[in-house]
PDB file of C-alpha atoms and ligand atoms in Angstrom:
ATOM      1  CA  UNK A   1      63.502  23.627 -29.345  1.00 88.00           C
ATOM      2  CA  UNK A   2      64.954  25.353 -32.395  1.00 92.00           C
ATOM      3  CA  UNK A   3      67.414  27.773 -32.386  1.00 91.00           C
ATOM      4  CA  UNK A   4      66.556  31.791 -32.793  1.00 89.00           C
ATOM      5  CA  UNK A   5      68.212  32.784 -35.907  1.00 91.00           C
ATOM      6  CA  UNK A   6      71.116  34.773 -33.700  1.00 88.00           C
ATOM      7  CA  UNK A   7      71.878  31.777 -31.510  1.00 90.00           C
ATOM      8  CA  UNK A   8      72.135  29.749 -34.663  1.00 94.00           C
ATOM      9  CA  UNK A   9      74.673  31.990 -36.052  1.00 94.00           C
ATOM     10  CA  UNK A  10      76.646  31.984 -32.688  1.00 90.00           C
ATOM     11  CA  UNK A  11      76.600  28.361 -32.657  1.00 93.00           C
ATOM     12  CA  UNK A  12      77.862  28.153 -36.077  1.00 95.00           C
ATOM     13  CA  UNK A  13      80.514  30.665 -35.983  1.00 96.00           C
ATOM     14  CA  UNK A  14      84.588  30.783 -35.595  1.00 97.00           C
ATOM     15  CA  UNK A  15      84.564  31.570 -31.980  1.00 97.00           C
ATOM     16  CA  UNK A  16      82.127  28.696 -31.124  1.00 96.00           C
ATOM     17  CA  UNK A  17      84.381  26.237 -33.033  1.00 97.00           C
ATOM     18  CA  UNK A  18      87.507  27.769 -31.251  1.00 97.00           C
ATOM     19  CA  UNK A  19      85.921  27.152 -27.667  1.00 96.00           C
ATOM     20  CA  UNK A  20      84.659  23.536 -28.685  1.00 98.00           C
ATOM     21  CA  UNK A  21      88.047  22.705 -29.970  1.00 98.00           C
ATOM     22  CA  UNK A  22      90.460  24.482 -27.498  1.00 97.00           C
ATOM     23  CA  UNK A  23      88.547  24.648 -23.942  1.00 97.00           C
ATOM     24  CA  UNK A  24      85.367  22.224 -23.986  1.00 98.00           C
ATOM     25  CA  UNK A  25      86.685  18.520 -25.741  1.00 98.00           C
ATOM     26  CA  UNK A  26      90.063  19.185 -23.955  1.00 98.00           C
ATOM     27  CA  UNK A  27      88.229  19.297 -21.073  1.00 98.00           C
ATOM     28  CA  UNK A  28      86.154  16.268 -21.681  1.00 98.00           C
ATOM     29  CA  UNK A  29      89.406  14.637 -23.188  1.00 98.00           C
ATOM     30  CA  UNK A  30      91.333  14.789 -19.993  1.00 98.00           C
ATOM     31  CA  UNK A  31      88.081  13.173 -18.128  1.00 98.00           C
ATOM     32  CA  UNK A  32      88.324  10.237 -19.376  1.00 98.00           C
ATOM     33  CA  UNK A  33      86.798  10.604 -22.585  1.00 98.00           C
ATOM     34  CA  UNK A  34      88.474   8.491 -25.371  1.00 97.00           C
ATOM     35  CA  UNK A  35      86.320   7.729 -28.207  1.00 97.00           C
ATOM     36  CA  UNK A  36      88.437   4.980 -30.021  1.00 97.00           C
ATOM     37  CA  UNK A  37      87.495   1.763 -30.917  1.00 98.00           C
ATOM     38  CA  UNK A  38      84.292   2.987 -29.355  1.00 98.00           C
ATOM     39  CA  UNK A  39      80.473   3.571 -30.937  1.00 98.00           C
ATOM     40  CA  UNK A  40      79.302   7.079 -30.171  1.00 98.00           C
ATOM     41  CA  UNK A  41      76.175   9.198 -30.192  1.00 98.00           C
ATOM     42  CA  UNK A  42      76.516  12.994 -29.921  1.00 98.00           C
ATOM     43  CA  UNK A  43      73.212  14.286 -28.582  1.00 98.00           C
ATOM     44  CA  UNK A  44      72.666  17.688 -30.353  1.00 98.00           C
ATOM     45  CA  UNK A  45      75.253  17.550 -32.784  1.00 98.00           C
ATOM     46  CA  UNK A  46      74.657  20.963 -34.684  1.00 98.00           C
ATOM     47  CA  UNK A  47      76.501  21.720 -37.375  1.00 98.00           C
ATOM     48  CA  UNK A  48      78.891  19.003 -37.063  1.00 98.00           C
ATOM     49  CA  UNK A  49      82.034  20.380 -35.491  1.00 98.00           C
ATOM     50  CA  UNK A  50      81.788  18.329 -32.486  1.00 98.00           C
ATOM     51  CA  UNK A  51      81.665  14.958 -34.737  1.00 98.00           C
ATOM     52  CA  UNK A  52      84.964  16.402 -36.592  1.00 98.00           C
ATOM     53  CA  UNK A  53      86.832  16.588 -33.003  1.00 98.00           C
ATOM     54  CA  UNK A  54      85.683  12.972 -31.931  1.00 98.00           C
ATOM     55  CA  UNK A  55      86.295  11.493 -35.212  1.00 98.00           C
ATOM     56  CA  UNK A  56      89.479  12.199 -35.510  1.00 97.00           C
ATOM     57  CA  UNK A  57      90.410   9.696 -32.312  1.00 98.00           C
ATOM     58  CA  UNK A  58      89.155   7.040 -34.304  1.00 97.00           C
ATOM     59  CA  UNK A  59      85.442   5.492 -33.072  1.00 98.00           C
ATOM     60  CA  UNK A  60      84.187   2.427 -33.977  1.00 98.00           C
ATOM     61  CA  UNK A  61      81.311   4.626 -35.100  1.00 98.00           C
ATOM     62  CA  UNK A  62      79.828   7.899 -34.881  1.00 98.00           C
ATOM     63  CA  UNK A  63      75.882   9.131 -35.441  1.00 98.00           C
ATOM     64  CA  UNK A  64      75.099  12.545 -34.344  1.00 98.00           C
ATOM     65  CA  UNK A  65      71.123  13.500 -33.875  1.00 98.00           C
ATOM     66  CA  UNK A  66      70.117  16.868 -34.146  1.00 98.00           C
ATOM     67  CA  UNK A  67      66.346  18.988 -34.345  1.00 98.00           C
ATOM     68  CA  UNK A  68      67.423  20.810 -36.755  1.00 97.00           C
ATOM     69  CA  UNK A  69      67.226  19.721 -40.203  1.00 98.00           C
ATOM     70  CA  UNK A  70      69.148  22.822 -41.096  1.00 97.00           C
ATOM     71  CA  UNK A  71      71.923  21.880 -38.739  1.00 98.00           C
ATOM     72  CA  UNK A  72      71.867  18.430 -39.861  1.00 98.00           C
ATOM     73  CA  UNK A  73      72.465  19.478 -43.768  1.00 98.00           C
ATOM     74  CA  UNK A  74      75.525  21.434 -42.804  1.00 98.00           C
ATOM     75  CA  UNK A  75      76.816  18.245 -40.960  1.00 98.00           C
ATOM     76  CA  UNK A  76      76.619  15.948 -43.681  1.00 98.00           C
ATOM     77  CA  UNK A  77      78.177  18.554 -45.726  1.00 98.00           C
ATOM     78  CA  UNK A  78      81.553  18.170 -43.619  1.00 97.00           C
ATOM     79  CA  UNK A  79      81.682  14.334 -45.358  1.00 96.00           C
ATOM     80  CA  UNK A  80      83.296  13.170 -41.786  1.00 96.00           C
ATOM     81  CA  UNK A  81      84.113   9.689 -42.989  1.00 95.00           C
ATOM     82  CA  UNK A  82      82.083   6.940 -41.530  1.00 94.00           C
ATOM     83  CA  UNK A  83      79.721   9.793 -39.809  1.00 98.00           C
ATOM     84  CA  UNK A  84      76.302   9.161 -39.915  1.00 98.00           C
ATOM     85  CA  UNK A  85      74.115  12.291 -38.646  1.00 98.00           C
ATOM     86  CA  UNK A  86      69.882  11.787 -38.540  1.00 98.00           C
ATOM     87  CA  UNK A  87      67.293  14.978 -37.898  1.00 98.00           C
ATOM     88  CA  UNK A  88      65.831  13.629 -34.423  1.00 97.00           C
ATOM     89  CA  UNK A  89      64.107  15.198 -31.433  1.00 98.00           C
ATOM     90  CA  UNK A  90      66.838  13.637 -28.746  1.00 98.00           C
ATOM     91  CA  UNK A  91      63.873  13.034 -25.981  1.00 98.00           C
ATOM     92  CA  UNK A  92      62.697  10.132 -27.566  1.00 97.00           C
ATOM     93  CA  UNK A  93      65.851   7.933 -29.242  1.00 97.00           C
ATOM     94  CA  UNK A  94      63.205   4.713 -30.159  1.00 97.00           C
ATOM     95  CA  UNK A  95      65.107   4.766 -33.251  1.00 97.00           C
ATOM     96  CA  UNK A  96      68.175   3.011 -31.249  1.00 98.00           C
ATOM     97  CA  UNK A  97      68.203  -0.479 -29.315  1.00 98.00           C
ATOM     98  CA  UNK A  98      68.853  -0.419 -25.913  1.00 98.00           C
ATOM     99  CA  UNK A  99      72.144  -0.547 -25.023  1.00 98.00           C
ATOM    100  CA  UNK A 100      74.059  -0.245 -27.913  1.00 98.00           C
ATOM    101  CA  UNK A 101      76.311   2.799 -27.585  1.00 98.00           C
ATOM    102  CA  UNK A 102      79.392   2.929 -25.490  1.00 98.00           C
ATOM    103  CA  UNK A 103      79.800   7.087 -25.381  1.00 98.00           C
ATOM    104  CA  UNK A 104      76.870   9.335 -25.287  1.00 98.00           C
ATOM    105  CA  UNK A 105      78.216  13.085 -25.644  1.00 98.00           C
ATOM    106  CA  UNK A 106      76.358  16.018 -24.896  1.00 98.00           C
ATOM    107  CA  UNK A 107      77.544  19.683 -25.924  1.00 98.00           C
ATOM    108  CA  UNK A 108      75.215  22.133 -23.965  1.00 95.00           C
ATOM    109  CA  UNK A 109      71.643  21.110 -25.492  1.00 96.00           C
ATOM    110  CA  UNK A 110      70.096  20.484 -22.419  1.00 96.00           C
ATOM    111  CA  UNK A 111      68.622  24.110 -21.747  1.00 94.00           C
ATOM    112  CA  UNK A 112      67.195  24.207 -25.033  1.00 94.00           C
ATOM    113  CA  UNK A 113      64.872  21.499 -24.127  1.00 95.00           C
ATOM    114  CA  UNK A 114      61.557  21.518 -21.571  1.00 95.00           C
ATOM    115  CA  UNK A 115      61.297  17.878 -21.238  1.00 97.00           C
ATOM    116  CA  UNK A 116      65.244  17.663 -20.541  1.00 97.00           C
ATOM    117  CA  UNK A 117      64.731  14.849 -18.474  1.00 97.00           C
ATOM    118  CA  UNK A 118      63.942  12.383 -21.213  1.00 98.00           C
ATOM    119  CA  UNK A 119      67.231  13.079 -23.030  1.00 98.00           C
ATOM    120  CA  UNK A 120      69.166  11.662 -20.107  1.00 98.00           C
ATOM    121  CA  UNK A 121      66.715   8.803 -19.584  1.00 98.00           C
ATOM    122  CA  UNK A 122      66.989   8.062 -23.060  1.00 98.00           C
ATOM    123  CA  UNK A 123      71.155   8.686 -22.947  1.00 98.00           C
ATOM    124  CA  UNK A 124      70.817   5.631 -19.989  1.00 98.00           C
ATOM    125  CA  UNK A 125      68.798   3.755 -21.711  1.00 98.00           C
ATOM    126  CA  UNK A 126      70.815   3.688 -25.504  1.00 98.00           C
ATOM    127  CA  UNK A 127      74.164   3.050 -23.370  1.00 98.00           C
ATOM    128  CA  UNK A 128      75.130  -0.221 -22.523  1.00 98.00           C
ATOM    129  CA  UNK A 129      76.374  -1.005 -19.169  1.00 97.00           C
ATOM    130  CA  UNK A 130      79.153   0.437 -17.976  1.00 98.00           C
ATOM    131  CA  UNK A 131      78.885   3.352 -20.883  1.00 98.00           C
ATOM    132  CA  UNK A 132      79.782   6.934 -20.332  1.00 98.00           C
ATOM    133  CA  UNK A 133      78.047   9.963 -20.777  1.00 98.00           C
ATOM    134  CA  UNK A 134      79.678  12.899 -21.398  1.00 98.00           C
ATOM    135  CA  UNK A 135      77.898  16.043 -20.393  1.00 98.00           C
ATOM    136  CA  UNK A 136      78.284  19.707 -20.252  1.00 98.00           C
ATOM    137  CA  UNK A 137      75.308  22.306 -19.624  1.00 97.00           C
ATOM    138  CA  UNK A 138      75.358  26.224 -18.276  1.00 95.00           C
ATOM    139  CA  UNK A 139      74.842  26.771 -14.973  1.00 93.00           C
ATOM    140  CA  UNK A 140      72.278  29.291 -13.286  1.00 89.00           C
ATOM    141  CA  UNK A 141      74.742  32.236 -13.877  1.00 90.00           C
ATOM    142  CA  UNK A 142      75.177  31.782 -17.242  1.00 91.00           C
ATOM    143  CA  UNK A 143      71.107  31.203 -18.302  1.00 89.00           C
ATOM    144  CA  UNK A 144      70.330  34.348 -16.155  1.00 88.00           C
ATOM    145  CA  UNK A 145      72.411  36.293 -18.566  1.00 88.00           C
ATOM    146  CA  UNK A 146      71.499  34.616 -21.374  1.00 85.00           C
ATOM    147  CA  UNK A 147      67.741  35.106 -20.368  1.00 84.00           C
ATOM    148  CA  UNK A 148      68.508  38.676 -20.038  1.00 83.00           C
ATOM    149  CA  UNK A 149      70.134  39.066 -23.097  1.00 83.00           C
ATOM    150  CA  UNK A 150      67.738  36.649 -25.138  1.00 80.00           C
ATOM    151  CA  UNK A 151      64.353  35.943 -23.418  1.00 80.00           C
ATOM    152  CA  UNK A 152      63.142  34.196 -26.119  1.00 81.00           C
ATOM    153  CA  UNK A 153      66.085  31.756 -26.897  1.00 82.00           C
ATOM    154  CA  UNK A 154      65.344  29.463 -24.507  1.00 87.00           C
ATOM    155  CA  UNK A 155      62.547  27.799 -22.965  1.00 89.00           C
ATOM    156  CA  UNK A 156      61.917  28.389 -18.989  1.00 88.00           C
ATOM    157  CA  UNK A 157      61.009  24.922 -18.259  1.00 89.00           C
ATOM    158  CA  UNK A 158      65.033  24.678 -18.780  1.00 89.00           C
ATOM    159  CA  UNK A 159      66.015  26.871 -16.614  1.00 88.00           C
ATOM    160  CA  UNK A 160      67.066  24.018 -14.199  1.00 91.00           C
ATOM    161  CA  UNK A 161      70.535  24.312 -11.293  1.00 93.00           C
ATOM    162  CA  UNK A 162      73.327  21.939 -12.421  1.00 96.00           C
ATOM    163  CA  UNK A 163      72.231  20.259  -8.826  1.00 96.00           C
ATOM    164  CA  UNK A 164      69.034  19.432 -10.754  1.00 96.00           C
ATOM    165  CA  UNK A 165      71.051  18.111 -13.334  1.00 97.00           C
ATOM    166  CA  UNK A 166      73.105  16.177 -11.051  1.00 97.00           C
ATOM    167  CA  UNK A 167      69.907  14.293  -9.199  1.00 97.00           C
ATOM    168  CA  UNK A 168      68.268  13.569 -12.395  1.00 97.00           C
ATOM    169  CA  UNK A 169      71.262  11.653 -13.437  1.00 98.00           C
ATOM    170  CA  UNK A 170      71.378   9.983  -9.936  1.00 98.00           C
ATOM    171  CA  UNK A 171      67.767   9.375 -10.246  1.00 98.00           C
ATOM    172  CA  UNK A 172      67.937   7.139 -13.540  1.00 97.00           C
ATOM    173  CA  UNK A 173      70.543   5.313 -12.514  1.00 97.00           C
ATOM    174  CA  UNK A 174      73.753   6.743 -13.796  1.00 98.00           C
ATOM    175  CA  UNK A 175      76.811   7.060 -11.319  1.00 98.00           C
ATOM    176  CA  UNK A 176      78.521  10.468 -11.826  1.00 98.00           C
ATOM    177  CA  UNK A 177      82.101   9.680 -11.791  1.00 98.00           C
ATOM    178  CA  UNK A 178      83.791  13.788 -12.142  1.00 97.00           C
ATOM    179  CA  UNK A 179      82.782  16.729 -12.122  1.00 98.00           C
ATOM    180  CA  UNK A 180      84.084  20.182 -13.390  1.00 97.00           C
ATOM    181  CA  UNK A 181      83.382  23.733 -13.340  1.00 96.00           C
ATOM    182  CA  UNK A 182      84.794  26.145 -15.804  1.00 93.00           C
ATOM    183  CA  UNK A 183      83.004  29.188 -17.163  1.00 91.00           C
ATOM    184  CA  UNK A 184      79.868  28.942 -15.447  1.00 94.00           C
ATOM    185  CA  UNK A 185      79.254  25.880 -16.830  1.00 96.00           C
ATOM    186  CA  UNK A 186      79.316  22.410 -15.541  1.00 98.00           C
ATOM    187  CA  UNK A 187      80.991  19.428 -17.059  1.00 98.00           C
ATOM    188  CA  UNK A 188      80.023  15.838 -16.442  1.00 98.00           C
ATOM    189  CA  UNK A 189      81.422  12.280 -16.905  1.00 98.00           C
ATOM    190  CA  UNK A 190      78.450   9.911 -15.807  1.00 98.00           C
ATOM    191  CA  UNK A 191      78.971   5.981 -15.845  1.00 98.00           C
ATOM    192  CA  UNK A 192      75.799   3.306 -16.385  1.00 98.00           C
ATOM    193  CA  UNK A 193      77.141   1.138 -14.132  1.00 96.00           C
ATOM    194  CA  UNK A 194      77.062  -2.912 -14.893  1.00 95.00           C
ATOM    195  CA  UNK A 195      74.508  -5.126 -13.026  1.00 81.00           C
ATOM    196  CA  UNK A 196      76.063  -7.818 -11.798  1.00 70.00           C
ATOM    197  CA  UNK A 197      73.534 -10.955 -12.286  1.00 69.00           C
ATOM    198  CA  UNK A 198      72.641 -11.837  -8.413  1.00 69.00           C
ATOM    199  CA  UNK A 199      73.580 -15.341  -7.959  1.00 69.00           C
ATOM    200  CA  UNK A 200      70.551 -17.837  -6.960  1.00 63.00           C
TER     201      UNK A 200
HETATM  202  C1  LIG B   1      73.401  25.475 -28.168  1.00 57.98           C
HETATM  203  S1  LIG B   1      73.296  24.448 -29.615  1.00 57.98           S
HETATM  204  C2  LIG B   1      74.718  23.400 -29.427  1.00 57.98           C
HETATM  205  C3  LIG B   1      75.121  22.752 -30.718  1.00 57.98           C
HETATM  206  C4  LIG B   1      76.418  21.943 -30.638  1.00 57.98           C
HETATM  207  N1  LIG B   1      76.290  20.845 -29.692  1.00 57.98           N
HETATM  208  C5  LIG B   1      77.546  22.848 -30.218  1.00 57.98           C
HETATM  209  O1  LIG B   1      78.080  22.678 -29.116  1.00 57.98           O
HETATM  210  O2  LIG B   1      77.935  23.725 -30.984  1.00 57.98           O
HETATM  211  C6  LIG B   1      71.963  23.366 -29.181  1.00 57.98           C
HETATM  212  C7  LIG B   1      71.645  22.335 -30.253  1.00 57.98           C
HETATM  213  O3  LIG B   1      70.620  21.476 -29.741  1.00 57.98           O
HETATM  214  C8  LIG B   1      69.695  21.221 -30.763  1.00 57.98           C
HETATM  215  N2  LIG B   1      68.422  20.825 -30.148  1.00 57.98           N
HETATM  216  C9  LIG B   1      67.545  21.606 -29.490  1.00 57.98           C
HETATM  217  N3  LIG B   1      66.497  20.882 -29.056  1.00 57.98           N
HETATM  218  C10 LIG B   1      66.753  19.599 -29.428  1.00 57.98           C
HETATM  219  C11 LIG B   1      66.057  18.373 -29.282  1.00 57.98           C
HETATM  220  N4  LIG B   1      64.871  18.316 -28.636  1.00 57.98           N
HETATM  221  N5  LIG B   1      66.586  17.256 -29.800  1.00 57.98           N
HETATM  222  C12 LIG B   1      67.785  17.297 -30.463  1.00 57.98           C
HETATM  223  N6  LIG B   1      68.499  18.429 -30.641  1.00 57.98           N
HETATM  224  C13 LIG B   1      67.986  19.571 -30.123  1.00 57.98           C
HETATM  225  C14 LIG B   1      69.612  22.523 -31.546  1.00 57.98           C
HETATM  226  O4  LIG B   1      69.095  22.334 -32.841  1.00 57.98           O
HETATM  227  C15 LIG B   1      71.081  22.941 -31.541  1.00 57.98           C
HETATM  228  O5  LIG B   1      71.782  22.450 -32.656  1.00 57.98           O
END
């Protein structure tokens, strides 16, 4: 769902960009992810800041999908080189072929969306085998507060516990390779592993 004007203005603000750039793609960084030579989606992409960070190691390509059309102008607006950014609700990704992204990258959208489930179908399902999905998403601590703080910001049908998270990745098939916890939130590094043909 869209942002409330507030959260909007948090998510586009200094501080935000600080934490993205300093605490959360570090963290991602030293699990494995390494974008180059590599064709990415960013699920949620906001204003752009995260497609700044991953562009600079150099991916084969980059397109970042958003809700937001607002969001989605002030992306293009950076003129990230070889960036391509689309205004697209991220539980239904028909608009890409199966299994033609190596890197799937997720900062916190997740509980923002009721049907949250369908994003990481549809995250399996644009991968192609042996793709990674990089994930991070608040855990109950942290959307208690936020609840308190914001009732409105977020819908309750997200309100899910990272173990949720966890067995709805098991459940479509992904194999969660590491985990971390830092901040209340949790951060994920999720493989689609490769089918091996079964001989006859
Ligand atoms: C908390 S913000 C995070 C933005 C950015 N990833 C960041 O870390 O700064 C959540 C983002 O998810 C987007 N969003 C919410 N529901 C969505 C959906 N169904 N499909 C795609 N994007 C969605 C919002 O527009 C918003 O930009």
């Amino acid at each position: 769902m869209r942002l409330t004007d507030s959260e909007f203005r948090a998510m586009n603000s200094a501080p935000r960009r600080f934490l993205q750039r300093r605490v959360e793609f570090p963290l991602f960084q030293r699990m494995g992810l390494a974008p180059r030579d590599l064709d990415i989606i960013e699920i949620g992409c906001g204003s752009g800041y995260g497609a700044e960070l991953i562009s600079r190691c150099g991916p084969r390509s980059y397109v970042g999908v958003d809700l937001m059309p607002e969001q989605i102008a002030l992306a293009q607006k950076r003129l990230i080189p070889g960036a391509e950014f689309m205004a697209r609700d991220a539980t239904d990704l028909s608009c890409f072929g199966d299994s033609t992204r190596d890197l799937a990258v997720i900062f916190g959208i997740l509980h923002h969306i009721p049907t949250w489930r369908a994003v990481i179908t549809e995250c399996h399902r644009v991968l192609r085998p042996g793709g990674r999905l990089f994930l991070e998403e608040p855990g109950n601590r942290v959307m208690a507060l936020a609840h308190r703080l914001s009732p409105e910001a977020h819908p309750k049908e997200a309100h899910f516990d990272l173990s949720q998270l966890e067995s709805h990745l098991a459940a479509v098939g992904f194999a969660i390779e590491s985990t971390r916890r830092a901040f209340g939130f949790g951060f994920y590094c999720a493989r689609k592993p490769v089918t091996l043909a079964k001989a006859s």
